[in-house]
Every structure is written in C-alpha cells, then in structure tokens.
Short mmCIF file of C-alpha atoms and ligand atoms in Angstrom, two decimals:
data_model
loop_
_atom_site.label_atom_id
_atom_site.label_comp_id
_atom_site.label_asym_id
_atom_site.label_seq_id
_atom_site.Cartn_x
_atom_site.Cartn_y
_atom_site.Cartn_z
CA UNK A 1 5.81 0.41 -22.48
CA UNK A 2 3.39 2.93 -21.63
CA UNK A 3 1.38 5.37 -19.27
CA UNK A 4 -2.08 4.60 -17.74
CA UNK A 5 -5.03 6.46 -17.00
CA UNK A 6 -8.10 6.02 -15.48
CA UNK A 7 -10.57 8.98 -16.16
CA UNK A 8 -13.44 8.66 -13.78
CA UNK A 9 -13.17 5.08 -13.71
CA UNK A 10 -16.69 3.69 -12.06
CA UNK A 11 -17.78 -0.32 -11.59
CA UNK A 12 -20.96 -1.08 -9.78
CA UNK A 13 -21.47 -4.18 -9.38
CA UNK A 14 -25.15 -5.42 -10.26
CA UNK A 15 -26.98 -5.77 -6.80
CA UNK A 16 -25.12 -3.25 -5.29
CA UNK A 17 -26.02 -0.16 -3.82
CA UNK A 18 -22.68 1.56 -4.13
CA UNK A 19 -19.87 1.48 -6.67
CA UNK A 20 -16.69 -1.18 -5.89
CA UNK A 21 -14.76 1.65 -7.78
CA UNK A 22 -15.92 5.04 -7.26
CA UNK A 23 -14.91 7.89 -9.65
CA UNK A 24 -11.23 6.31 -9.95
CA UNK A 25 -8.68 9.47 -11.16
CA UNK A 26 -4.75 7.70 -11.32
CA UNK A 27 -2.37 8.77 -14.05
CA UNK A 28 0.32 6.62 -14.00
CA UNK A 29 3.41 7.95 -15.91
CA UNK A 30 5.57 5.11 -18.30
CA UNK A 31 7.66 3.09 -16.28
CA UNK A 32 6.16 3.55 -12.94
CA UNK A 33 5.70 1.16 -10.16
CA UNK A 34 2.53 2.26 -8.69
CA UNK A 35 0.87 0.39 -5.27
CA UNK A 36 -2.80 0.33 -4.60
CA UNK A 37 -3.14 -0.31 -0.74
CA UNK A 38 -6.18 -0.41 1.59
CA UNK A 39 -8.12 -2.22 3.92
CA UNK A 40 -10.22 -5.71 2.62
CA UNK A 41 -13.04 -4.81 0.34
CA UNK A 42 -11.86 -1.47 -0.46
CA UNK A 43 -11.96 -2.13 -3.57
CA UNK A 44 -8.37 -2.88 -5.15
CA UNK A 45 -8.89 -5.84 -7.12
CA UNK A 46 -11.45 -4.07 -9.18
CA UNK A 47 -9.83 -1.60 -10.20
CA UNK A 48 -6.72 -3.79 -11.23
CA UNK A 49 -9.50 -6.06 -12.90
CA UNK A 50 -11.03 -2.86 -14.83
CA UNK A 51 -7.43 -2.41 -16.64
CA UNK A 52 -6.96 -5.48 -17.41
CA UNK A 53 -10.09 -5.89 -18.88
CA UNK A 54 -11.65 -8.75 -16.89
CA UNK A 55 -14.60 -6.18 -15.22
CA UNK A 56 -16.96 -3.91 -16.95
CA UNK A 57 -16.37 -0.18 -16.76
CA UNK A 58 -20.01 1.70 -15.49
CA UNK A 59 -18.77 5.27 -16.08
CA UNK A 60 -15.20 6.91 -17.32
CA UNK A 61 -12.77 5.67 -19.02
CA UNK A 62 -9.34 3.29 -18.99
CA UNK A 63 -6.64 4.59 -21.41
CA UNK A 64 -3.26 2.71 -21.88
CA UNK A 65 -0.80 4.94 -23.55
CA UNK A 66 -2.81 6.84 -26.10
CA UNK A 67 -5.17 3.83 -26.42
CA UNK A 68 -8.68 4.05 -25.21
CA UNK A 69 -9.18 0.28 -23.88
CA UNK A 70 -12.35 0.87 -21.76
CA UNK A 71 -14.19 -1.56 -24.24
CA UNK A 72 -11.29 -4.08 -25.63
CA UNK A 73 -11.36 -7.21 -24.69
CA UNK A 74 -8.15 -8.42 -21.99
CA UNK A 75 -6.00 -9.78 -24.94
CA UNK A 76 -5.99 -7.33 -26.88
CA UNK A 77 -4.47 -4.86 -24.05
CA UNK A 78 -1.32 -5.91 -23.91
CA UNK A 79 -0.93 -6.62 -20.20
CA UNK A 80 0.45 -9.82 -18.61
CA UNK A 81 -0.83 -10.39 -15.05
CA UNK A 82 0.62 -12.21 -11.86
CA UNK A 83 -2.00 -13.33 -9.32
CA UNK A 84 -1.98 -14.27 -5.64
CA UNK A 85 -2.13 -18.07 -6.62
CA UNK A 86 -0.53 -18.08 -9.54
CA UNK A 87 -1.89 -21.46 -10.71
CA UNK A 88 1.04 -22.99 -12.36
CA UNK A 89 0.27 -25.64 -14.99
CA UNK A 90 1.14 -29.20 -12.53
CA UNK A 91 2.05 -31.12 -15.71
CA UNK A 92 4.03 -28.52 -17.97
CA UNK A 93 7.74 -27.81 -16.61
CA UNK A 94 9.02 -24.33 -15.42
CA UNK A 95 9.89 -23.62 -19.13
CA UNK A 96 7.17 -24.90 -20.25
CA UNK A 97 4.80 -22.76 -18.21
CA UNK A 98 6.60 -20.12 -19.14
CA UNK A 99 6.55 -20.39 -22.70
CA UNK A 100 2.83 -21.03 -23.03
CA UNK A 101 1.33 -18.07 -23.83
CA UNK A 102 4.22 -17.48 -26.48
CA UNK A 103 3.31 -20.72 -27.82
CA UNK A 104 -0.27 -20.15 -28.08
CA UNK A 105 0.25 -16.85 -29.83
CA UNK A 106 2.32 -19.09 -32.19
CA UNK A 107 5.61 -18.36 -32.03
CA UNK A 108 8.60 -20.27 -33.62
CA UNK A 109 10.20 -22.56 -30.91
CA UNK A 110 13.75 -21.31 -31.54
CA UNK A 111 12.27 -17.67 -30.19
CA UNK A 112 10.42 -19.09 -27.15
CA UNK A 113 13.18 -20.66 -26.01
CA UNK A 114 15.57 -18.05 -26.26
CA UNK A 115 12.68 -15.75 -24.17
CA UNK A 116 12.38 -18.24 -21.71
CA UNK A 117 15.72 -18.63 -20.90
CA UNK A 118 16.64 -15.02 -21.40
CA UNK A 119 13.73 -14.25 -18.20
CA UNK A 120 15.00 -17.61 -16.23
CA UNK A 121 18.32 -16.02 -16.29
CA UNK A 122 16.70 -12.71 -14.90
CA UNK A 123 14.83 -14.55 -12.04
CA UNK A 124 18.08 -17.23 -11.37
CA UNK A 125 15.89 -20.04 -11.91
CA UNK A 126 17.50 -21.35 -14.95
CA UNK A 127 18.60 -24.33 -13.28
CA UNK A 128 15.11 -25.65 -12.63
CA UNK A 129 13.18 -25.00 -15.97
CA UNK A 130 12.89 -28.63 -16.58
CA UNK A 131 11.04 -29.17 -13.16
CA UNK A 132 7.32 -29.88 -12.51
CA UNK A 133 6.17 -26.92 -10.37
CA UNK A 134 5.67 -29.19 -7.65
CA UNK A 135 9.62 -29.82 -7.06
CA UNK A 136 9.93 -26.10 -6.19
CA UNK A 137 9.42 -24.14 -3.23
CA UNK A 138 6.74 -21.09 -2.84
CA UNK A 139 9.12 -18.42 -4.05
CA UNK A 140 10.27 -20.42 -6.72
CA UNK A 141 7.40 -20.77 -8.01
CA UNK A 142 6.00 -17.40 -7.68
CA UNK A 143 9.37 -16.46 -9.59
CA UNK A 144 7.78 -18.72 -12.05
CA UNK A 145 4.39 -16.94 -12.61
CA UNK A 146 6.59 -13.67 -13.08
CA UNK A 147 8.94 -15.43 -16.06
CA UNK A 148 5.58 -16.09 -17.42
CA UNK A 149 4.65 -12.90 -17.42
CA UNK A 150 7.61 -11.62 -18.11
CA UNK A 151 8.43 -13.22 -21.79
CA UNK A 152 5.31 -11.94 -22.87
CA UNK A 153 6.80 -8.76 -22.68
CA UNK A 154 3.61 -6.37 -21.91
CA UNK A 155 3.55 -2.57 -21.72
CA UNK A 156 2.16 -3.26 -18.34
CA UNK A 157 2.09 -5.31 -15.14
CA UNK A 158 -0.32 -6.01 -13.38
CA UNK A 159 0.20 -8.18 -10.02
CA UNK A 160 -2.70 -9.02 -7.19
CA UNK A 161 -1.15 -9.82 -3.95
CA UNK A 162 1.75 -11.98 -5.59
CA UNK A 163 3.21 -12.39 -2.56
CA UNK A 164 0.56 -13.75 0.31
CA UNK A 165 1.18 -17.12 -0.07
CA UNK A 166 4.45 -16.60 0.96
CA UNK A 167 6.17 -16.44 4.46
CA UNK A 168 6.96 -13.56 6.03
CA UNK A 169 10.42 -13.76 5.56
CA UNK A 170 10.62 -14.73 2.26
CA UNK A 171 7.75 -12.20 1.47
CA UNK A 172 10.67 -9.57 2.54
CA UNK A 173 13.18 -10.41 0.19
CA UNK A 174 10.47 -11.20 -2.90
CA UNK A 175 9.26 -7.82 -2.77
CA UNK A 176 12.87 -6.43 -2.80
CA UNK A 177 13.57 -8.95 -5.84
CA UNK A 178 10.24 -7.92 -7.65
CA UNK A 179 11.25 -3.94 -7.14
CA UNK A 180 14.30 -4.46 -8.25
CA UNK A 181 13.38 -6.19 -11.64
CA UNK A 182 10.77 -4.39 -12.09
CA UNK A 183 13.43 -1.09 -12.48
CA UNK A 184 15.22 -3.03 -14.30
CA UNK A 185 12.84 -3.82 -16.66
CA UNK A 186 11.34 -0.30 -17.24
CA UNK A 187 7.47 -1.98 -17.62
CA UNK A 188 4.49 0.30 -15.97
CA UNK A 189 3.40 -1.98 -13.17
CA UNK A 190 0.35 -1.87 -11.56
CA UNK A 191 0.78 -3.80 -8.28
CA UNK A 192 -2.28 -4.46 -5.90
CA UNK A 193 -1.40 -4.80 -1.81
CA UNK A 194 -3.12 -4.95 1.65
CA UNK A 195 0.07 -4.27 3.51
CA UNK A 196 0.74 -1.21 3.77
CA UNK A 197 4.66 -1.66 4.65
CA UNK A 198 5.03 -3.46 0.92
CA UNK A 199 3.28 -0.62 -0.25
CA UNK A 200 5.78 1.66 1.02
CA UNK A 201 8.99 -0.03 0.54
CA UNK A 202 8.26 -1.45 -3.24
CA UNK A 203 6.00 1.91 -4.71
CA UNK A 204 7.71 4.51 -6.51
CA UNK A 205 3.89 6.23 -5.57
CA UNK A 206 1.10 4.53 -3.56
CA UNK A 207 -2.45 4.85 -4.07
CA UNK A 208 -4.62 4.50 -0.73
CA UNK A 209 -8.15 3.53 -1.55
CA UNK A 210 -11.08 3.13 0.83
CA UNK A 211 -14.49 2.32 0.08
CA UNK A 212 -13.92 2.70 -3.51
CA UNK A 213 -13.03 6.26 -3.28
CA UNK A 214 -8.94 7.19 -3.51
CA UNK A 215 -7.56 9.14 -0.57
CA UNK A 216 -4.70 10.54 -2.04
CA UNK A 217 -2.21 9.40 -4.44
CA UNK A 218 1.63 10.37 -4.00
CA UNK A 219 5.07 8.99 -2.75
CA UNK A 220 5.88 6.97 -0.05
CA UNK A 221 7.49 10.20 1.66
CA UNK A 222 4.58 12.19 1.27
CA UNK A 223 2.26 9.58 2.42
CA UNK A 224 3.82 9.57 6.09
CA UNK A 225 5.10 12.94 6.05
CA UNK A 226 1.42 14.79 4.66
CA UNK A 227 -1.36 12.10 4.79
CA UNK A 228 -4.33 13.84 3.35
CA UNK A 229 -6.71 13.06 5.79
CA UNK A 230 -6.98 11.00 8.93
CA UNK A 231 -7.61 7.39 7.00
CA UNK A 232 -4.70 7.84 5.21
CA UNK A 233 -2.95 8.91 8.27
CA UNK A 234 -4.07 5.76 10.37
CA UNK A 235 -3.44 3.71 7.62
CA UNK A 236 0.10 4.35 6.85
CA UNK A 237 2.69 3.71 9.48
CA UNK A 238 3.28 0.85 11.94
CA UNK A 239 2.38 1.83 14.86
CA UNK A 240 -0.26 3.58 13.75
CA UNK A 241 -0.63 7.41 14.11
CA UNK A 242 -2.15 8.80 17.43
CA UNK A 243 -5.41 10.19 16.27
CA UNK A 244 -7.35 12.19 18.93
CA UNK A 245 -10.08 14.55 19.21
CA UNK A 246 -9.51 17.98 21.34
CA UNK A 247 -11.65 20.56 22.40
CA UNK A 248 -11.17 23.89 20.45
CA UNK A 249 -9.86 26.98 22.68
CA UNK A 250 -9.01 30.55 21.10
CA UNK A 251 -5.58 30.02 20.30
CA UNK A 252 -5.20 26.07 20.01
CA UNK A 253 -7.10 22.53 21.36
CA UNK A 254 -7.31 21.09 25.10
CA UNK A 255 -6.44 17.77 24.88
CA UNK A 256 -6.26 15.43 28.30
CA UNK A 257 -5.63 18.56 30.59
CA UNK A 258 -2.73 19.69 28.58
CA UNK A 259 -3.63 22.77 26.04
CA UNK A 260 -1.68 22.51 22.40
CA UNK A 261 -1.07 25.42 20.63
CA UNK A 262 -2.65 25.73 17.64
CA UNK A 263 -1.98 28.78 14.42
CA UNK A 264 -4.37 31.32 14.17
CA UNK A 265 -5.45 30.12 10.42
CA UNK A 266 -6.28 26.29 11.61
CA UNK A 267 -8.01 27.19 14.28
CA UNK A 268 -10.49 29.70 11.85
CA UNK A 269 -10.15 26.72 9.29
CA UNK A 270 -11.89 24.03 11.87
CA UNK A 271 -15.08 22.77 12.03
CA UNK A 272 -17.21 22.95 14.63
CA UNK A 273 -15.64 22.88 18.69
CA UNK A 274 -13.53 20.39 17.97
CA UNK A 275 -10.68 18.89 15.80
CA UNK A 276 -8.59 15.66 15.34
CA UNK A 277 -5.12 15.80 16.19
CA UNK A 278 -2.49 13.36 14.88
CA UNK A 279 0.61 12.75 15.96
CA UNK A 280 3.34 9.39 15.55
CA UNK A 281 4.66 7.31 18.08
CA UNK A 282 8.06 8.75 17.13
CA UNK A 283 6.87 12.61 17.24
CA UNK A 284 6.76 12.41 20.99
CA UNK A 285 9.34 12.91 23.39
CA UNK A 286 8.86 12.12 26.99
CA UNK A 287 10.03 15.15 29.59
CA UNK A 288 8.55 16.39 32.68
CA UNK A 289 5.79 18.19 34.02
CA UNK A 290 5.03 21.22 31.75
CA UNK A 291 2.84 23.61 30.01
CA UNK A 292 1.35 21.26 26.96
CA UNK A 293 2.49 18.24 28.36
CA UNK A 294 0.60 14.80 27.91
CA UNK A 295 0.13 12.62 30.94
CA UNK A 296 -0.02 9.44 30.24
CA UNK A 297 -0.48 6.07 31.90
CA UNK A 298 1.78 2.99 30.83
CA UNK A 299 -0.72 -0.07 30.20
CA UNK A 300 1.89 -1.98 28.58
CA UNK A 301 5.68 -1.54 27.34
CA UNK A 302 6.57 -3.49 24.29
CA UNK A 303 10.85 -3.96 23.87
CA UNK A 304 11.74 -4.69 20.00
CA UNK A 305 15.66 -4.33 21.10
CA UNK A 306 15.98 -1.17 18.43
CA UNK A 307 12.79 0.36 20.03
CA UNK A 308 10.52 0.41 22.98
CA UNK A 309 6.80 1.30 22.44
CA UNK A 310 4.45 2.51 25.06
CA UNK A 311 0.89 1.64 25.25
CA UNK A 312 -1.01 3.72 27.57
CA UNK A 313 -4.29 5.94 27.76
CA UNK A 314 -4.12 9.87 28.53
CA UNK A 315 -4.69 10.49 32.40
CA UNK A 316 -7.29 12.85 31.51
CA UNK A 317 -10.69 12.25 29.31
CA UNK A 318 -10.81 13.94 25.55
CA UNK A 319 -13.78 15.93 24.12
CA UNK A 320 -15.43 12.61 23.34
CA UNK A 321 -15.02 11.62 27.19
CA UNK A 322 -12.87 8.70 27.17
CA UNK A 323 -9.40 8.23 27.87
CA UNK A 324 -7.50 7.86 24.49
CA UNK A 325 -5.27 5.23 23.68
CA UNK A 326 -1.58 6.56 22.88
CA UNK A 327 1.42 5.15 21.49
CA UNK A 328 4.78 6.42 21.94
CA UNK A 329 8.04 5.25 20.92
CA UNK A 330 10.88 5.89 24.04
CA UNK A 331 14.55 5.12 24.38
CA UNK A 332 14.73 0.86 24.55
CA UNK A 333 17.39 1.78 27.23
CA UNK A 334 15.71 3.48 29.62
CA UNK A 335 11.86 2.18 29.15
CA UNK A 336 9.31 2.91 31.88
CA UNK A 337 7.53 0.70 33.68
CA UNK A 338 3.43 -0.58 34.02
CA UNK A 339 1.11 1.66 35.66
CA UNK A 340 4.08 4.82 35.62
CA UNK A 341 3.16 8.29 34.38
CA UNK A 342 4.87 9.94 31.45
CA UNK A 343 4.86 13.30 30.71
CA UNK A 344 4.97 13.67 26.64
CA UNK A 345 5.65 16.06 24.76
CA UNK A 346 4.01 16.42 20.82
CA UNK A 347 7.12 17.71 19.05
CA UNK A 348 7.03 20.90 17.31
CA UNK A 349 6.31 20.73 13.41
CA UNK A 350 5.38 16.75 13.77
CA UNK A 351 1.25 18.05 14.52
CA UNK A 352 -1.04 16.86 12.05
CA UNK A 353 -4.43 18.68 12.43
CA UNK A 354 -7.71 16.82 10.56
CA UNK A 355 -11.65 18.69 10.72
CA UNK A 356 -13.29 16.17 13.42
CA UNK A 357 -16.37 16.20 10.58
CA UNK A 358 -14.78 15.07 7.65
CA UNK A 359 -11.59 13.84 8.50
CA UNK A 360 -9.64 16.43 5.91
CA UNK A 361 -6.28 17.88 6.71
CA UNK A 362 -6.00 21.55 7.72
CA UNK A 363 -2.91 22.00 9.00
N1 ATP B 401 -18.19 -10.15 -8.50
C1 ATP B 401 -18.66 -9.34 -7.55
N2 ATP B 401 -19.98 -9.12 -7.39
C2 ATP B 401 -20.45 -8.28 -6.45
N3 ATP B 401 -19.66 -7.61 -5.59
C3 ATP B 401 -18.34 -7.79 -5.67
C4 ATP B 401 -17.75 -8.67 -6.65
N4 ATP B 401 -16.42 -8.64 -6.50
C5 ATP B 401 -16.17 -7.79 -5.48
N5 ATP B 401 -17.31 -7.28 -4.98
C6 ATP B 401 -17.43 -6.29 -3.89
O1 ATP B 401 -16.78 -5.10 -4.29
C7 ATP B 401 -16.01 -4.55 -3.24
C8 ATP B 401 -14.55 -4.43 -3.63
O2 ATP B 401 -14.02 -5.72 -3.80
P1 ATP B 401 -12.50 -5.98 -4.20
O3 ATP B 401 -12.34 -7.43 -4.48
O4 ATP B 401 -12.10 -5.04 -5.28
O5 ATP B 401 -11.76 -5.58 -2.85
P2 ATP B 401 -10.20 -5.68 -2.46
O6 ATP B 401 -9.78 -4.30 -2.08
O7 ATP B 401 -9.43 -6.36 -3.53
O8 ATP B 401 -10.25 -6.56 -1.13
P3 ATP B 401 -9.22 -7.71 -0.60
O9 ATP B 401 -8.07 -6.99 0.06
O10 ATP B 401 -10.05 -8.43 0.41
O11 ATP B 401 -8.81 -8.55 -1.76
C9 ATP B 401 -16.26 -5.43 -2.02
O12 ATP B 401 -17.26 -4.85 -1.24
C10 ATP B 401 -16.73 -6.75 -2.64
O13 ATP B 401 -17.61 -7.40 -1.77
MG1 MG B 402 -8.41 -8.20 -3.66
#
C-alpha cells in the first residue's frame, strides 16, 4: 500500500494548444479512496493514465509512496486497473480471467488458485468461476474485472468509470459494494467519475477538475458545504446551485427587486459592481412579502413524493438583464401551482458569494 503524489503533473498532448492536465497538485494519503469528477473532456482519464503509466508526463512529477515513477514503465508500478469495459477474456472462465496476470508473472498454480478463490469469496462470485464471461450478467462481470485486479494485490487502484455500462440501479448498489471493499481492503484507490453523485457517496475526498486545471480538492462535506468557486458550486449538487449575478449596493447586492444584505468585508472584497450569488434549492424558504424577499414565478413544479422542486424565473431582471432561472425545493405537501408567485427567502448563513470576474469565493 501506499500514498500518491502528483507534483505539478502536466500532459500536453502533441497538436494541442493547451495541456489535457494542467499543473496537477493531489496528495493522496495511504489507503484513501479518492474521486476525480468533472464534466467530459476535462481531463480525468489523463491524469488516471499519467499514474498508471500509460501517458507521458510533459512537466512535474508522479511519485507512488517514496518512489519517483514519472519515467517507469506501467508494470513496473505496481498498480492494477479496472476500466469502463473491462474486456473480459470470452474464452478463459471467471477464474481463469482472474488468475491471468498471476499466471503470466509465473506463479505456482497451487498459489493462484488459492488468490482466486480467496477474492471470489470477497466479491460472492465463487459459485460462477468456472463460467465463460458470457453466462454472467453486467455486474457480474464487472465484479469479475475487480477479482482480477484484486489478486494482483497492487499498492493502488486505479478504476475509469467501472460502472457506466451498468444500469442505474445496479450502478447504485455496485458503487456501495466497490466502497465497501475497497475499506475493507485498505488499497489507495484512484477512482475516475463523471457523476458527480458517485463521486460524493463513494469518495473519502473528491477532486473536481475542469479544463485540466483542479478546482479544489477536499471531502464530500466540504464540497457542498464550501465549494471554492462557482464551477465547483454548480457542479456539485442535484439540483444544481442557484447561481446569480446582483448589482453591488453599499451594504449588500440588489438582486430581482429584493436587496440582500451583504458583510462589510465581501462587499470591499468584490470585484467590480457586481457579484455572483449562490444559493441551493434547499437554502430557500418560501414566506411572504418582505424586505429581501425573492419573487418568483412558478414555470413548472416537479413532485418526487419526498420533495417538490420549483422551477421558475425571478419576477424582476438581474444586473445582466434577464430573468434568472431559480430552483427551490418546497414542502411536497403543500406545492404551489403554475404561473403563482412565491415569495423566497435566501436563508441566513446558506449565502455563497463568488467575484462575478473570476468566479472565486469571497464569502
Ligand atoms: N490521445 C489523445 N490525443 C490528443 N488529445 C487527447 C487524447 N486523449 C484525450 N485528449 C484530449 O484531452 C482532453 C482530456 O481528455 P480526457 O480523456 O482525459 O477527458 P475525460 O475527463 O476523461 O473525459 P470523459 O468524461 O469524456 O471520459 C480532451 O480535450 C481530449 O479531447
Ligand atoms: Mg474519460
């Protein structure tokens, strides 16, 4: 087992204008289960690839442990990887695909097929390890691809979207089974996602990248509770975070008619006239009428059974001059109807305040 590190970890890809990985900083501590998330093309793959050794590095450095391994080839980094199709050999059996790379290395049979069996016992899928692949279902077989991975017995994991080929329900209970082993096991685990709920629910820390560049690195918690900036804080969350731009007054922002009160120290912090606000469909309350009240318009009103959402735009333009979408999350009892008027309240302490430039916190 070990840590990892990447130290400035840069790949440009030959054509390209701009770096895939930008600058990469991640120290990931022995043991952890760490999640890179982010949007298509932001660059996650690449930087699992760097680690394991199947992309050049253009700047920086990779360190596993107290091993540099920015220029060893993949085998000799002792990392066993799980991909999105996980490419089963059709004509080997379940314990024969996952023996293989034991076998290769030359190991005595007696030894591989105690391994085997010791990891098919650990994924319950002793009972089909003299099957072709093909006699299984999708999450049988992607428990498959981890057995193989897991008698190999790496200091680290690394998995690529293990789970998309799999429906959504069975995606749900994978990812609890794969968290689960994978604290069990103790291996570092490096494990690559575009959905950000996985990324919550399985990461002891998630890392949100976007065009190459990482956002911010931290726990789950922290994520929702103090995204960084406003990517991070319309990334994470389902539905996403209210993100709006006000007008800048003395003591706080005009937003829609209603005027939000703002500290002293973020309002001298801002800038320019104008700031992003942020706030989650759950941080507003509706009431009535008030100072610092949002009106807003119901478009649409969605009924999960545990919650209602609201879809609507602010009755008033922002200081961009439209009408902002907003989401808010109200009582499933007692939802509103199309084309009513809510009053909503932001509440207190559940503000997030990003510069309208760069998109940086500052409250
Ligand atoms: N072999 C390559 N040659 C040139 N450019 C590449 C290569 N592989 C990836 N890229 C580019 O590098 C960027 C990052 O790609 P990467 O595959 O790491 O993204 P990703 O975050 O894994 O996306 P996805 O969620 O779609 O899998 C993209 O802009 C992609 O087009
Ligand atoms: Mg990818």
């Amino acid at each position: 087992m070990a840590s990892i590190t990447y130290d400035k970890a840069t790949r440009q890809y030959p054509g390209s204008d701009k770096p895939a990985v930008d600058a990469l900083e991640l120290q990931i501590p022995d043991g952890e289960f760490l999640v890179l998330v982010g949007p298509s093309g932001c660059g996650k793959s690449t930087s699992l690839r760097m680690l394991a050794g199947l992309e050049d590095i253009d700047g920086g450095s990779i360190w596993i442990g107290d091993r540099d391994v920015t220029q060893l080839p993949p085998r000799s980094r002792d990392i066993a990887m799980v991909f999105q199709n996980y490419a089963l050999y059709p004509h080997m059996t379940v314990g024969q695909n996952m023996g293989f790379a034991l076998k290769i290395a030359g190991r005595p049979a007696s030894e591989i097929k105690q391994k085997v069996l010791d990891a098919a016992k650990l994924l319950d899928i002793e009972q089909y390890l003299d099957r072709k692949p093909k006699a299984l279902s999708g999450g049988q077989r992607q428990r498959v691809a981890m057995g193989r991975a897991i008698v190999r017995e790496p200091q680290v994991f690394l998995m690529d979207e293990p789970l998309s080929n799999l429906d959504a329900k069975l995606r749900v209970s994978t990812r609890t089974q794969i968290a689960a082993l994978q604290r069990r096991l103790g291996v570092t685990t490096v494990y690559v996602t575009h959905d950000q709920v996985e990324a919550m629910t399985m990461g002891d820390r998630v890392a949100v990248l976007d065009g190459g560049i990482l956002q911010q690195c931290d726990t789950p918690r922290a994520l929702y509770d103090r995204p960084a900036n406003a990517f991070v804080a319309g990334f994470i969350g389902s539905p996403a975070m209210n993100l709006v731009t006000a007008k800048l007054t003395a003591d706080g922002a005009e937003l829609g008619g209603a005027r939000i009160p703002l500290d002293r120290e973020i309002v001298a912090k801002a800038d320019g006239d104008t700031v992003t606000l942020g706030f989650r469909p759950e941080s507003l309350e509706v009431t009535t009428l008030a100072d610092g009240t949002l009106p807003v318009k119901v478009d649409l009103v969605e009924e999960l059974g545990s919650d209602a959402f609201v879809y609507g735009k602010l009755a008033e333009t922002d200081a961009e001059g439209t009408k902002s979408n907003i989401v808010a999350r109200v009582d499933p009892r007692t939802p509103p109807t199309m084309g009513d008027t809510l009053h909503l309240r932001v509440r207190p302490n559940e503000l997030h305040v990003f510069s309208a430039t760069s998109g940086a916190r500052i409250s």
